[in-house]
N, CA, C and O atoms as a Tinker XYZ file with bonds, in Angstrom:
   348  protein
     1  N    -33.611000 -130.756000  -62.964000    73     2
     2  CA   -32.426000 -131.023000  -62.170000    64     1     3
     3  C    -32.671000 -130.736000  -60.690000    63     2     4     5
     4  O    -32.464000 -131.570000  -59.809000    81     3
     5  N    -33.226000 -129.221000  -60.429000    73     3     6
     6  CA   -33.458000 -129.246000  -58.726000    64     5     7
     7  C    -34.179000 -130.239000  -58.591000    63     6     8     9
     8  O    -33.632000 -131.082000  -57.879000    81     7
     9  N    -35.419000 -130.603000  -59.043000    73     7    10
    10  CA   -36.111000 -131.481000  -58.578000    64     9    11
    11  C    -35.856000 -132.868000  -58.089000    63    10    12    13
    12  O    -36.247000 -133.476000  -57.093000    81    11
    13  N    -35.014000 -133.213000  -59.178000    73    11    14
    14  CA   -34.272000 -134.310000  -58.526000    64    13    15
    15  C    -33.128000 -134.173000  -57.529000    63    14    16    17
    16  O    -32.559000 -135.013000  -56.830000    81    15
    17  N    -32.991000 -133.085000  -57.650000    73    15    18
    18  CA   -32.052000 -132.762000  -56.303000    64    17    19
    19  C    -32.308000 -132.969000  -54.775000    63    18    20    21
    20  O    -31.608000 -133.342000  -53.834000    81    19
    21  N    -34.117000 -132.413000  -54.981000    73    19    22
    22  CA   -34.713000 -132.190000  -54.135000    64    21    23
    23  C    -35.507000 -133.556000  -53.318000    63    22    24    25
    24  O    -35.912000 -133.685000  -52.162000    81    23
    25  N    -35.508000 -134.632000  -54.711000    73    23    26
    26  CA   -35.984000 -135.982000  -54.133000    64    25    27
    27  C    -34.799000 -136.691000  -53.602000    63    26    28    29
    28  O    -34.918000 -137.486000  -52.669000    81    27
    29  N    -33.672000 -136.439000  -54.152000    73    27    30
    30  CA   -32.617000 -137.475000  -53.582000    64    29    31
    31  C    -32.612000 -136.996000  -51.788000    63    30    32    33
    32  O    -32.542000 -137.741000  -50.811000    81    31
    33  N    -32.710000 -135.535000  -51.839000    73    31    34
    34  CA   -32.566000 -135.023000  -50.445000    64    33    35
    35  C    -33.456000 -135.775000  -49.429000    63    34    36    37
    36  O    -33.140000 -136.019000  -48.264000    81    35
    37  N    -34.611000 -136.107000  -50.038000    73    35    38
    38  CA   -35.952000 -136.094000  -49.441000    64    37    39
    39  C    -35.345000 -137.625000  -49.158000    63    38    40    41
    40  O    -34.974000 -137.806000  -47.999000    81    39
    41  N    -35.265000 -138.246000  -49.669000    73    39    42
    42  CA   -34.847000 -139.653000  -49.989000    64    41    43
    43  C    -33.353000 -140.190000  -48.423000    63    42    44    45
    44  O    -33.291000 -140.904000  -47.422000    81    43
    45  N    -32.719000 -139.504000  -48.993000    73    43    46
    46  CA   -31.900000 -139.620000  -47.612000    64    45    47
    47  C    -31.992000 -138.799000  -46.487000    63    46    48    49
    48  O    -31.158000 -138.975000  -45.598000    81    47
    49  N    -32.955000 -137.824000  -46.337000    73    47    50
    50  CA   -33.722000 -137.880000  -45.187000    64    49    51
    51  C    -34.441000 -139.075000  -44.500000    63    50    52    53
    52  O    -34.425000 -139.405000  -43.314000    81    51
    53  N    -34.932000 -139.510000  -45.324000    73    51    54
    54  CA   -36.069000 -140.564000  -45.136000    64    53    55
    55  C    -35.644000 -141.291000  -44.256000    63    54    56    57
    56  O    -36.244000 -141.570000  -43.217000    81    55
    57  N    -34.005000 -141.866000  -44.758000    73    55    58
    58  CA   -33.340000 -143.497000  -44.678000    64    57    59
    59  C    -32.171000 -143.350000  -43.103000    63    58    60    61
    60  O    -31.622000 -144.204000  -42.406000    81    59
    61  N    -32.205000 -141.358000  -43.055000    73    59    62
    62  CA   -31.396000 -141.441000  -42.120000    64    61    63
    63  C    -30.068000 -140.830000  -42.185000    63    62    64    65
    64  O    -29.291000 -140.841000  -41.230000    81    63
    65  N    -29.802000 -140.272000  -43.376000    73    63    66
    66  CA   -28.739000 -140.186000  -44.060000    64    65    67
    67  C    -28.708000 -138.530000  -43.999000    63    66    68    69
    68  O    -28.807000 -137.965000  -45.088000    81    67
    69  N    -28.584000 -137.744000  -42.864000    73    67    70
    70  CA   -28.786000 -136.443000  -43.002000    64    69    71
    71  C    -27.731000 -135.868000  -43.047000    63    70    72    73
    72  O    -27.853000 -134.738000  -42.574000    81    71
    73  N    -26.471000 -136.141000  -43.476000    73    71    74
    74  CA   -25.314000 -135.250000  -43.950000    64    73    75
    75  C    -25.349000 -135.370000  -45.072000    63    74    76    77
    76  O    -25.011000 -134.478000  -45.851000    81    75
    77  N    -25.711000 -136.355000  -45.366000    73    75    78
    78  CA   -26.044000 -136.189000  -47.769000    64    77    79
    79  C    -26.858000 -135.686000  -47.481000    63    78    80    81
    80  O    -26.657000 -134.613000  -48.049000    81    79
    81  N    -28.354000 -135.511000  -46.640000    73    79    82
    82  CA   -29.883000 -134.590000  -47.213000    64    81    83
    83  C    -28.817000 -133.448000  -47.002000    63    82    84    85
    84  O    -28.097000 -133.566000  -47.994000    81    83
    85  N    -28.447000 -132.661000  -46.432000    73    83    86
    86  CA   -28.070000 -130.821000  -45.570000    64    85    87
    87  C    -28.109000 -130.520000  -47.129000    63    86    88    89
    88  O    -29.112000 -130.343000  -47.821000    81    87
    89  N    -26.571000 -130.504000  -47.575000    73    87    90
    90  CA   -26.413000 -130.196000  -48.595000    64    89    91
    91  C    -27.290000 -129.547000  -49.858000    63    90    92    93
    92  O    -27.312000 -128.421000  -50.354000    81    91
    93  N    -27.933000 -130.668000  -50.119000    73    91    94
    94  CA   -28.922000 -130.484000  -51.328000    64    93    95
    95  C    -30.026000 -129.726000  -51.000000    63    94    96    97
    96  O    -30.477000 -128.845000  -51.732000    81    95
    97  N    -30.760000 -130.229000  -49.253000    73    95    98
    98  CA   -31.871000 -129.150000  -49.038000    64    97    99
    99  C    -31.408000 -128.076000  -49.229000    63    98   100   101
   100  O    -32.038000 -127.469000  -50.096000    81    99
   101  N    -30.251000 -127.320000  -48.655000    73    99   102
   102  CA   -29.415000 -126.228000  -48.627000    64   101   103
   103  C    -29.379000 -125.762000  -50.073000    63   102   104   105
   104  O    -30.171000 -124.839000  -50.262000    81   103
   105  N    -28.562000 -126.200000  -51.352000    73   103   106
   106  CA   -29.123000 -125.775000  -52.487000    64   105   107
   107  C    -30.465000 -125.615000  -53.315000    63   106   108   109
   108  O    -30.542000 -124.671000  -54.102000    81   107
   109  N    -31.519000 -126.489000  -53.173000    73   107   110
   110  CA   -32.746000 -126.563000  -53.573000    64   109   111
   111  C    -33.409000 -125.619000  -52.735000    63   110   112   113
   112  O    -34.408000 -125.244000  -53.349000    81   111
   113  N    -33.325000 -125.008000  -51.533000    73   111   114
   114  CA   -33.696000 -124.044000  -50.928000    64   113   115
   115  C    -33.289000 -122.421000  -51.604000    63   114   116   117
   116  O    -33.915000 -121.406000  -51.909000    81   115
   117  N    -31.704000 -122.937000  -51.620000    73   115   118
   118  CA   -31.705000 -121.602000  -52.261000    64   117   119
   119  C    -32.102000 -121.328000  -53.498000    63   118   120   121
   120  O    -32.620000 -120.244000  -53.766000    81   119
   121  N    -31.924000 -122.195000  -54.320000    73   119   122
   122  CA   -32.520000 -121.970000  -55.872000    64   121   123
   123  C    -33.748000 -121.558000  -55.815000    63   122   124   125
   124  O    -34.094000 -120.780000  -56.703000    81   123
   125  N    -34.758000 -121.952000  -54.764000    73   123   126
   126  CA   -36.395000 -122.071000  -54.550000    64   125   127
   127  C    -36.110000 -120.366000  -54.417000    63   126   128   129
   128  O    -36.243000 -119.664000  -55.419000    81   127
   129  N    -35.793000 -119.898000  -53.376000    73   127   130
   130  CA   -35.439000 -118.639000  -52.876000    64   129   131
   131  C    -35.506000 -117.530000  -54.229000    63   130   132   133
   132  O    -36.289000 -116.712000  -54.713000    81   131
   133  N    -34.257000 -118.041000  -54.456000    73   131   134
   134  CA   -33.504000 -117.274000  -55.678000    64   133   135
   135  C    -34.349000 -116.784000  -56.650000    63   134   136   137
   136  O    -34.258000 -115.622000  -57.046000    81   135
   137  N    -35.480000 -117.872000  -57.233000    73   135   138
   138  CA   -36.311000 -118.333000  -58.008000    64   137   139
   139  C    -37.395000 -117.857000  -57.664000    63   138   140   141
   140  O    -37.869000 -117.083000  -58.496000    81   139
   141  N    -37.995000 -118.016000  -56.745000    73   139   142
   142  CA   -39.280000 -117.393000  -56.886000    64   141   143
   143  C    -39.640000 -116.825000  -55.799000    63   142   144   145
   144  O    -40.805000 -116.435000  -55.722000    81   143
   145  N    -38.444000 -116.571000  -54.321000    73   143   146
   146  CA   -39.029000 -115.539000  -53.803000    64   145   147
   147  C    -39.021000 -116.337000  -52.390000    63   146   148   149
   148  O    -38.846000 -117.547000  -52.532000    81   147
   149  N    -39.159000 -115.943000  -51.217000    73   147   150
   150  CA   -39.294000 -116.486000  -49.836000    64   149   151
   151  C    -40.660000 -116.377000  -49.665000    63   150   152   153
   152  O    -40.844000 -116.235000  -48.456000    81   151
   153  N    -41.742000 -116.370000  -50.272000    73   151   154
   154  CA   -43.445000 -116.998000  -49.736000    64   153   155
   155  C    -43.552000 -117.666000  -50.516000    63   154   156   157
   156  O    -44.482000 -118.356000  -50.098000    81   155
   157  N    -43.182000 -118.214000  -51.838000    73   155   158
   158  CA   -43.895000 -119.401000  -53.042000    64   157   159
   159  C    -43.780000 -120.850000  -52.177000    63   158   160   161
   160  O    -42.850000 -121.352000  -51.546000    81   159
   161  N    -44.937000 -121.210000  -52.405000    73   159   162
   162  CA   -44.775000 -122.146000  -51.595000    64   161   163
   163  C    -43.575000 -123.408000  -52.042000    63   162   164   165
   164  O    -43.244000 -123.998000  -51.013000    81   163
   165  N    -43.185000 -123.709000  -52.711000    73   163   166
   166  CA   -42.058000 -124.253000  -53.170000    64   165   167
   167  C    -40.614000 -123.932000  -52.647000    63   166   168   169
   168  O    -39.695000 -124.746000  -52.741000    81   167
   169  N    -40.460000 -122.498000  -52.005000    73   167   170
   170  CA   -39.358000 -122.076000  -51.428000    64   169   171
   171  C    -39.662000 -122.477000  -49.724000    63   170   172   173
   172  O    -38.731000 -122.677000  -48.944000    81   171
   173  N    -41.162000 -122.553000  -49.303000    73   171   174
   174  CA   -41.403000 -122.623000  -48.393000    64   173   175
   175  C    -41.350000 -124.026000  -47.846000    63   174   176   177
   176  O    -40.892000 -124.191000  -46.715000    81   175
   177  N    -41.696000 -124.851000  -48.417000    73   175   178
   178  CA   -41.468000 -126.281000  -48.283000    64   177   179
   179  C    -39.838000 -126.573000  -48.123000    63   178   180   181
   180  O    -39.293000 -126.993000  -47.103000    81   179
   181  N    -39.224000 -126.259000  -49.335000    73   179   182
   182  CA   -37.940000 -126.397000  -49.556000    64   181   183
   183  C    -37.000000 -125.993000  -47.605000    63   182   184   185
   184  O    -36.240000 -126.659000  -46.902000    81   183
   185  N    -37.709000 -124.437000  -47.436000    73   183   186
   186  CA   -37.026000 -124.163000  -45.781000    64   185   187
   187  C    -37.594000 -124.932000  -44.794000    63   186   188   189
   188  O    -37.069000 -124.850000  -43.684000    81   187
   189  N    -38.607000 -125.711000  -44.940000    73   187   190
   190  CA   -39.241000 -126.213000  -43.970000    64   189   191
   191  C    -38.359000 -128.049000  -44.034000    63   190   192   193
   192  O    -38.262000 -128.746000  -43.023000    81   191
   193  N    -37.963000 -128.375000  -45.082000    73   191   194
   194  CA   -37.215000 -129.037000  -45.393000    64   193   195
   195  C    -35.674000 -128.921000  -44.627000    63   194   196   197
   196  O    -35.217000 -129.656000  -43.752000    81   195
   197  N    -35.296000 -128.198000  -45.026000    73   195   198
   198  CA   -33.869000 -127.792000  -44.427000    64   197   199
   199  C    -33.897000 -127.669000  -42.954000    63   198   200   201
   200  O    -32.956000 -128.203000  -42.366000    81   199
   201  N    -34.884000 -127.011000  -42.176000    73   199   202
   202  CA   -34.832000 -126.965000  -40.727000    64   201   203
   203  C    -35.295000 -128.198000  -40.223000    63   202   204   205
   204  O    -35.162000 -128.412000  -39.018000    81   203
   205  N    -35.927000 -129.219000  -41.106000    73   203   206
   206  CA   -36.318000 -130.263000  -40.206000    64   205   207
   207  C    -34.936000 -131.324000  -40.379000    63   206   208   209
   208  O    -34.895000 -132.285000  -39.611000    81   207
   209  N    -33.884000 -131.155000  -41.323000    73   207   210
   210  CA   -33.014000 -131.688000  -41.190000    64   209   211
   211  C    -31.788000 -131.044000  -40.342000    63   210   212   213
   212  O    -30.885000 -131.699000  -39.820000    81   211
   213  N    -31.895000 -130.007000  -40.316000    73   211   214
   214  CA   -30.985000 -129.238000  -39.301000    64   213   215
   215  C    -31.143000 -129.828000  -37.755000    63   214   216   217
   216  O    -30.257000 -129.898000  -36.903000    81   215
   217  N    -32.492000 -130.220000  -37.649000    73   215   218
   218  CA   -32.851000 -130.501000  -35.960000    64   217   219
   219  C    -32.669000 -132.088000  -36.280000    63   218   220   221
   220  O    -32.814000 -132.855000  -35.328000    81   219
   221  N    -32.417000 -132.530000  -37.329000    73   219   222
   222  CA   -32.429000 -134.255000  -37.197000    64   221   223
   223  C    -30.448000 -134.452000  -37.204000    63   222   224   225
   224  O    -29.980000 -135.587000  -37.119000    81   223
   225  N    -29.455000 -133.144000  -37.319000    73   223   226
   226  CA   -28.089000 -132.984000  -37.422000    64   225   227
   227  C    -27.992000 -132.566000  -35.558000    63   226   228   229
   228  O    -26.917000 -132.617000  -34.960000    81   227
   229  N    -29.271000 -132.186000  -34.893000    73   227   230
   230  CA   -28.550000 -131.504000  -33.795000    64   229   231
   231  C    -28.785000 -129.970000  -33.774000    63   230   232   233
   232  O    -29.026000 -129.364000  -32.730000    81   231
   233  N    -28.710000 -129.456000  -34.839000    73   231   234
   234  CA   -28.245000 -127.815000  -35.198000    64   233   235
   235  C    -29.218000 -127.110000  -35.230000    63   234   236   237
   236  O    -29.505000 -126.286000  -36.098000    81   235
   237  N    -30.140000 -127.546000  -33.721000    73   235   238
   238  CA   -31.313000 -126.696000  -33.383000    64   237   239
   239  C    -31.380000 -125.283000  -33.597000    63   238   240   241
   240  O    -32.390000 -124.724000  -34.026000    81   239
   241  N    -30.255000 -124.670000  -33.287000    73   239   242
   242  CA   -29.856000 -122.730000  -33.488000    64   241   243
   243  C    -30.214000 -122.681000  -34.476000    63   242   244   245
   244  O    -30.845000 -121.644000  -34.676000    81   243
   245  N    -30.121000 -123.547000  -35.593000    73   243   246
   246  CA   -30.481000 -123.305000  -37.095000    64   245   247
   247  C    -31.524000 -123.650000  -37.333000    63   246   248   249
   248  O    -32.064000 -122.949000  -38.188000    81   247
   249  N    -32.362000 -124.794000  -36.803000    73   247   250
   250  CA   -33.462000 -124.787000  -37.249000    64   249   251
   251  C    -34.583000 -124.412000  -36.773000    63   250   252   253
   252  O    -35.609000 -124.313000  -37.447000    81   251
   253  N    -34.483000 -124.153000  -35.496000    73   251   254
   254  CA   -35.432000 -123.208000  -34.965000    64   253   255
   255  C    -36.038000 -121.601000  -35.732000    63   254   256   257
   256  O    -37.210000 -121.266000  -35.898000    81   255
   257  N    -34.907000 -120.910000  -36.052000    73   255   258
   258  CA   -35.321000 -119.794000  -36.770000    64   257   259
   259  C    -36.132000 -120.371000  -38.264000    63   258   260   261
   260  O    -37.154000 -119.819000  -38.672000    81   259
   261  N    -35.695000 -121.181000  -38.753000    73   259   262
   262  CA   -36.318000 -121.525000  -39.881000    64   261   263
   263  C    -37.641000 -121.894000  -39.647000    63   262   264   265
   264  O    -38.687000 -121.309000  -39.928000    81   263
   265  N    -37.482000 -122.696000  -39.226000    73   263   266
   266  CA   -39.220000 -123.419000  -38.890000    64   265   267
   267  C    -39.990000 -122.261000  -38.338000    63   266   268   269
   268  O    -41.204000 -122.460000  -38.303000    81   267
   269  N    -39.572000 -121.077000  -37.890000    73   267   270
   270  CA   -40.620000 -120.061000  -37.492000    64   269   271
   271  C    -40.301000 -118.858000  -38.405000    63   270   272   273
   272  O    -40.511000 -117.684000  -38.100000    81   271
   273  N    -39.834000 -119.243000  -39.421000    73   271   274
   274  CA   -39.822000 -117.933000  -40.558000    64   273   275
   275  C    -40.971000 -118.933000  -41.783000    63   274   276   277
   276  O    -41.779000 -118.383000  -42.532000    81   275
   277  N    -40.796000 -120.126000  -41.717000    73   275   278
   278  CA   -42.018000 -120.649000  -42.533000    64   277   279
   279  C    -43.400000 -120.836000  -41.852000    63   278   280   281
   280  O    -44.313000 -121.353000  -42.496000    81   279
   281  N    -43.571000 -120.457000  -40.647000    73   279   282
   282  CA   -44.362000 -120.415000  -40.032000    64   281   283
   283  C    -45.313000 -118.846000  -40.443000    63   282   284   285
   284  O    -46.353000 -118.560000  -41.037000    81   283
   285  N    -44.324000 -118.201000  -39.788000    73   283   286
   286  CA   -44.919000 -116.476000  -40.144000    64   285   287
   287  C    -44.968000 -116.302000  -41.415000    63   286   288   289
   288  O    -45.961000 -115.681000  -41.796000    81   287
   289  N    -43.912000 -116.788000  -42.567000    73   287   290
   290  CA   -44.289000 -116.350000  -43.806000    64   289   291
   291  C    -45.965000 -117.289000  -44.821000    63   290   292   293
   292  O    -46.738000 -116.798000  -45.644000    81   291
   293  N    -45.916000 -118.505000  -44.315000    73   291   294
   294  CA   -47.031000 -119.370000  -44.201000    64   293   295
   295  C    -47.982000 -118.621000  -43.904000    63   294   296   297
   296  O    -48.876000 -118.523000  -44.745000    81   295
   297  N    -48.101000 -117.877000  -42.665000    73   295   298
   298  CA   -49.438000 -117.546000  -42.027000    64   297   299
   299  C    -49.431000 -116.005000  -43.193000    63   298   300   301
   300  O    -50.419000 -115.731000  -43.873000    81   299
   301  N    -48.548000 -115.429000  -43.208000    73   299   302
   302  CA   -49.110000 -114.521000  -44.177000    64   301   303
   303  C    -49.350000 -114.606000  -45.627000    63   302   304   305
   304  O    -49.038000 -113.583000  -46.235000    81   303
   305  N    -49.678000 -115.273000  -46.113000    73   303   306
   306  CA   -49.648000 -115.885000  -47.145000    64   305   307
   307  C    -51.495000 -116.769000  -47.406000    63   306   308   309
   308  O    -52.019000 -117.248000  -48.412000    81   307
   309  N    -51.993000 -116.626000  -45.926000    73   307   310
   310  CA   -53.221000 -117.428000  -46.196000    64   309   311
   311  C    -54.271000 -116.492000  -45.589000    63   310   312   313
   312  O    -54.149000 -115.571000  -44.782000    81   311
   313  N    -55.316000 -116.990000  -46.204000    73   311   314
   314  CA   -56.400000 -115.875000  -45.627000    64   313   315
   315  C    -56.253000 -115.922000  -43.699000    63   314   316   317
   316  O    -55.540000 -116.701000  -43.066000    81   315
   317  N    -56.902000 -115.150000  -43.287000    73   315   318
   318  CA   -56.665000 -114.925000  -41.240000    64   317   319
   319  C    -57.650000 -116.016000  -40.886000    63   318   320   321
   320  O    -57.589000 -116.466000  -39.742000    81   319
   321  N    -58.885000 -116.675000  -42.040000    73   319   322
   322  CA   -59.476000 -117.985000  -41.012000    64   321   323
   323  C    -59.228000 -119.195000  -41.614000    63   322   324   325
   324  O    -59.741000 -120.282000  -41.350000    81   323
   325  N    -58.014000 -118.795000  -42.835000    73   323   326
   326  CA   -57.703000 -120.683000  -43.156000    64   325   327
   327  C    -57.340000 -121.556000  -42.040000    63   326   328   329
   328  O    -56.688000 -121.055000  -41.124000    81   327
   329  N    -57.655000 -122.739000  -41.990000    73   327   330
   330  CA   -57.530000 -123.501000  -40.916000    64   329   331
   331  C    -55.893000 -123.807000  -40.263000    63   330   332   333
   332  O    -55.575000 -124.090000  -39.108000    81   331
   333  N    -55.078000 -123.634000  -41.425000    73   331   334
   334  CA   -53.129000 -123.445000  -41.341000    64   333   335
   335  C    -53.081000 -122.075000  -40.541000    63   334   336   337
   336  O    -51.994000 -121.499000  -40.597000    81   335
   337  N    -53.989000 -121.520000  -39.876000    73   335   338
   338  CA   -53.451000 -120.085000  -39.028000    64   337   339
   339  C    -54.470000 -120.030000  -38.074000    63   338   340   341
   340  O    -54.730000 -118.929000  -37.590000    81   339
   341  N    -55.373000 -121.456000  -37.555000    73   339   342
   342  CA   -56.251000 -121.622000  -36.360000    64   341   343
   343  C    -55.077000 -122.233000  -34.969000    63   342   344   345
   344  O    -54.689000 -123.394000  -34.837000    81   343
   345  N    -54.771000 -121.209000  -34.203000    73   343   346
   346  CA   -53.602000 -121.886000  -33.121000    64   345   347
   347  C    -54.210000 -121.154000  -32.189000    63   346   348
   348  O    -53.812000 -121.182000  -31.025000    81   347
């Protein structure tokens, strides 16, 4: 069920349709959360999801913090010379 939650989101992201994506990223995020934690990468995608639709609504305040909490939680999460933490 998330999963398909998570494609329809993805889906009207795609097309443009980012007041139907909010929603669902918004639940499939939290379930991801809920579920397995704020570093699995599945929760991490899921927030990286949600802030890139937050900045495609306008609602930069919101997605700014996100996109740099999957950033830092990303970078800790990988060895210090994987190439995802060469900046």
């Amino acid at each position: 069920y998330v999963t398909h939650l998570g494609n329809l989101a993805v889906r009207y992201h795609a097309v443009g349709k980012y007041e139907q994506a909010r929603p669902l990223f918004e639940r499939v995020y939290a379930w991801a959360n809920e579920r397995h934690g704020p570093t699995h990468p599945d929760t991490l995608r899921n927030m990286g999801n949600l802030a890139a639709v937050y900045e495609r609504l306008g609602r930069v305040d919101d997605a700014i913090p996100l996109a740099e909490k999957v950033f830092d939680l990303q970078r800790g999460r990988l060895e210090a010379d994987h190439p995802d933490n060469l900046m």
